[in-house]
Coordinates of C-alpha atoms in Angstrom, one line a residue:
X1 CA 128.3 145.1 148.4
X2 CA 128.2 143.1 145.4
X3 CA 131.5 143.5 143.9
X4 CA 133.1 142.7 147.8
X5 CA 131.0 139.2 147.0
X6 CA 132.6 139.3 143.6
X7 CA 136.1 139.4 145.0
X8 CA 135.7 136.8 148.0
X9 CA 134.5 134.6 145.6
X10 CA 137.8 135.4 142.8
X11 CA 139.8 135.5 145.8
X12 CA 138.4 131.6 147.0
X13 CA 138.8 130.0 143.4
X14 CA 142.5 131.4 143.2
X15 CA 143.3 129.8 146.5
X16 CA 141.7 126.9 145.4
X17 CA 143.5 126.6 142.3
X18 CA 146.6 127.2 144.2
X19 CA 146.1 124.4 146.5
X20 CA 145.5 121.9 143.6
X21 CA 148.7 122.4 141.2
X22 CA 152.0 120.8 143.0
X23 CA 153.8 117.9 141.9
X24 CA 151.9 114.5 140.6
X25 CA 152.4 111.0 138.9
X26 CA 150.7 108.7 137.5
X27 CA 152.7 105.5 138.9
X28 CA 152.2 104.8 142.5
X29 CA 155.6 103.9 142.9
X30 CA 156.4 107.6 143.0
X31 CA 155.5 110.1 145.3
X32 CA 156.3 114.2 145.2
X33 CA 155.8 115.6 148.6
X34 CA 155.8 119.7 148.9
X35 CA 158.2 120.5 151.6
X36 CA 158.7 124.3 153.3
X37 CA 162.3 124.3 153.0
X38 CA 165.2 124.3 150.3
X39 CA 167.8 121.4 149.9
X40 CA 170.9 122.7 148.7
X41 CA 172.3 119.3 147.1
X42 CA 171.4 119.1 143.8
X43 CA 171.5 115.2 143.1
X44 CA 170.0 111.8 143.4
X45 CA 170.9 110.2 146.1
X46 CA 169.4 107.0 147.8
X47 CA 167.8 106.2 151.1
X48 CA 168.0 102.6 152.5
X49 CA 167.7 103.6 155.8
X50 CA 164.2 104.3 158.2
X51 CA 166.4 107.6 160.0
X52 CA 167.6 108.9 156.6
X53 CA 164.1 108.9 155.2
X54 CA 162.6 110.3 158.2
X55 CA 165.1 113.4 158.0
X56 CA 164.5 114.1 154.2
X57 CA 160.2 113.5 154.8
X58 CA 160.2 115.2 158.2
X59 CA 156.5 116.2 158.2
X60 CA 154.4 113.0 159.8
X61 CA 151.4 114.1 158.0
X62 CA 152.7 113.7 154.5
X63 CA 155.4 110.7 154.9
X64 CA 154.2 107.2 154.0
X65 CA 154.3 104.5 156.2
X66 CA 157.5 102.7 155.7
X67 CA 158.7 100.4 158.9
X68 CA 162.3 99.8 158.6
X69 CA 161.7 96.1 157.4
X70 CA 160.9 97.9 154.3
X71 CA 164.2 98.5 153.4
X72 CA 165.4 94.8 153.7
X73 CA 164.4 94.2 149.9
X74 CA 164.0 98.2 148.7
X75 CA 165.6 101.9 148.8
X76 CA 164.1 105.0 147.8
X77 CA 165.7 107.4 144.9
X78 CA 165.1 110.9 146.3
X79 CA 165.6 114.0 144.7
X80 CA 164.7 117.9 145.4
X81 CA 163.3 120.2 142.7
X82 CA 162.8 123.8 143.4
X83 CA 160.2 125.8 141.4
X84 CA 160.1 129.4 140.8
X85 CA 156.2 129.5 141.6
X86 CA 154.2 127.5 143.4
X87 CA 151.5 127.9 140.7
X88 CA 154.0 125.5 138.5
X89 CA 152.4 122.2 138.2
X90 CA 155.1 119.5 138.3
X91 CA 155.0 115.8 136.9
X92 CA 157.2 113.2 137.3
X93 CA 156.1 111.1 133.5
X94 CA 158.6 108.1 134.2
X95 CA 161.6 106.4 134.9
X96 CA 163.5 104.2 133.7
X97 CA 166.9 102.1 134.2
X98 CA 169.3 101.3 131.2
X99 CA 172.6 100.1 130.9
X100 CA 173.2 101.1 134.7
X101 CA 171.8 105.2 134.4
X102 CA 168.7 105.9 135.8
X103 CA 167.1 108.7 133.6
X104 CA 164.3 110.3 134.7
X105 CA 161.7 112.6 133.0
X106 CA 159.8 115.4 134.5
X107 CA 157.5 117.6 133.0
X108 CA 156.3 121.2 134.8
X109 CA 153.5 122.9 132.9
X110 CA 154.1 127.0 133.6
X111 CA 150.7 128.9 133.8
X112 CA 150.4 132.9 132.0
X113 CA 149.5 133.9 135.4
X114 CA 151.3 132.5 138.5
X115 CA 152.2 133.5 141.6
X116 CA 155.6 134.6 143.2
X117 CA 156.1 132.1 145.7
X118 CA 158.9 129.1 145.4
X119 CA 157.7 125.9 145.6
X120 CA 160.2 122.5 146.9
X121 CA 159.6 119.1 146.5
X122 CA 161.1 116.1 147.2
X123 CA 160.2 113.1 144.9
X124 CA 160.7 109.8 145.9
X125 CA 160.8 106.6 144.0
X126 CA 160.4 103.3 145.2
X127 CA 162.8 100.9 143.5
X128 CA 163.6 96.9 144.5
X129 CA 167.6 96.8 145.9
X130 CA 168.1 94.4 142.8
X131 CA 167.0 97.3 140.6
X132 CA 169.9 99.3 142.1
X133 CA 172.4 97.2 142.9
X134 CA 174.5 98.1 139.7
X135 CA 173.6 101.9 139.5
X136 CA 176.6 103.8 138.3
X137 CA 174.5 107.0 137.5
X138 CA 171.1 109.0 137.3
X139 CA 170.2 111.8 135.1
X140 CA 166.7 113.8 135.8
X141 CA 165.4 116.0 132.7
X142 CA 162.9 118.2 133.0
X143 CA 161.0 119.5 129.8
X144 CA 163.4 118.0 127.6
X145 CA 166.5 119.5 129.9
X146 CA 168.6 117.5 131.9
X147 CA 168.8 119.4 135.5
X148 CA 170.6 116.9 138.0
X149 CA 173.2 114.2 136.8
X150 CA 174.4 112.1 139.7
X151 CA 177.5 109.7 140.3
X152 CA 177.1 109.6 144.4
X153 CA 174.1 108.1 145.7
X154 CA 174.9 108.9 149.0
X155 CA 172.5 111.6 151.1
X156 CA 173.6 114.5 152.0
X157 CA 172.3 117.1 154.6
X158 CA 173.2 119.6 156.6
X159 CA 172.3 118.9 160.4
X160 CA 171.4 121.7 162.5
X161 CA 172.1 120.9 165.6
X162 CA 173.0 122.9 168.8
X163 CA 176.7 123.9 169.3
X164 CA 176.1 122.0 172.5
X165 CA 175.1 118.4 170.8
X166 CA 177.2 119.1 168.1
X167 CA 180.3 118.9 170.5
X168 CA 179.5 115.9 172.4
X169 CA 179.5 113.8 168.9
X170 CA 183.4 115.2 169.0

């Protein structure tokens, strides 16, 4: 009886640890949501658009409010990142924008124990159109190594759409 106590109670702290590492930052101007599924681009791109935002955050409960007025003045640089484990604890430390290159830095902090799960997530920054207007490229590093380098902004998805639907767009 007492070590069945002994495991719910391991078993409840390792869920709860679970639940608590994902991505984070510091600057509010940058969110990391935690999606369920696996983009295949590897790039930058940027979102200027409500419907192009609501594909790439298609989960109501975690997407920010964002009316389409929004993007009068702004855009959002997204980008996926796909972790081995979801035990990884993944930090976007900053960006910045010289000489036309975005570079940005992100930091992931590997446990010794971790569990065998992949973890996606979708970071999102929110950047003034005058920030951007001049972009030629964007680099992300992560712990030191540079992972995505970017020349095309554009987004990029793969629709899945009925056979039917997709023929009457023909």
């Amino acid at each position: 009886m007492k070590c069945n106590i002994c495991f719910k109670k391991f078993f409840f702290i390792c869920l709860f640890l679970i639940v608590l590492t994902g991505c984070s930052s510091s600057n509010s101007k940058i969110n990391c949501y935690r999606v369920n599924y696996e983009y295949t681009m590897n790039h930058v791109f940027i979102v200027n658009t409500l419907d192009d935002y609501k594909h790439f955050i298609n989960d109501d409960a975690l997407r920010k409010e964002i009316k389409e007025e929004y993007f009068e003045n702004n855009s959002l640089l997204m980008f996926p990142l796909t972790e081995p484990s979801g035990s990884y604890e993944v930090a976007v430390k900053s960006y910045k924008i010289e000489n036309n290159f975005l570079n940005i830095e992100v930091e992931t902090k590997i446990p010794s124990g971790g569990t065998s799960d992949m973890a996606y997530y979708m970071v999102v920054i929110e950047v003034s159109n005058e920030e951007i207007k001049d972009l030629r490229g964007a680099l992300v590093y992560e712990n030191g190594n540079q992972i995505i380098a970017s020349s095309d902004f554009k987004p990029r998805y793969r629709l899945f759409v009925p056979v039917e639907q997709a023929l009457e767009k023909i």
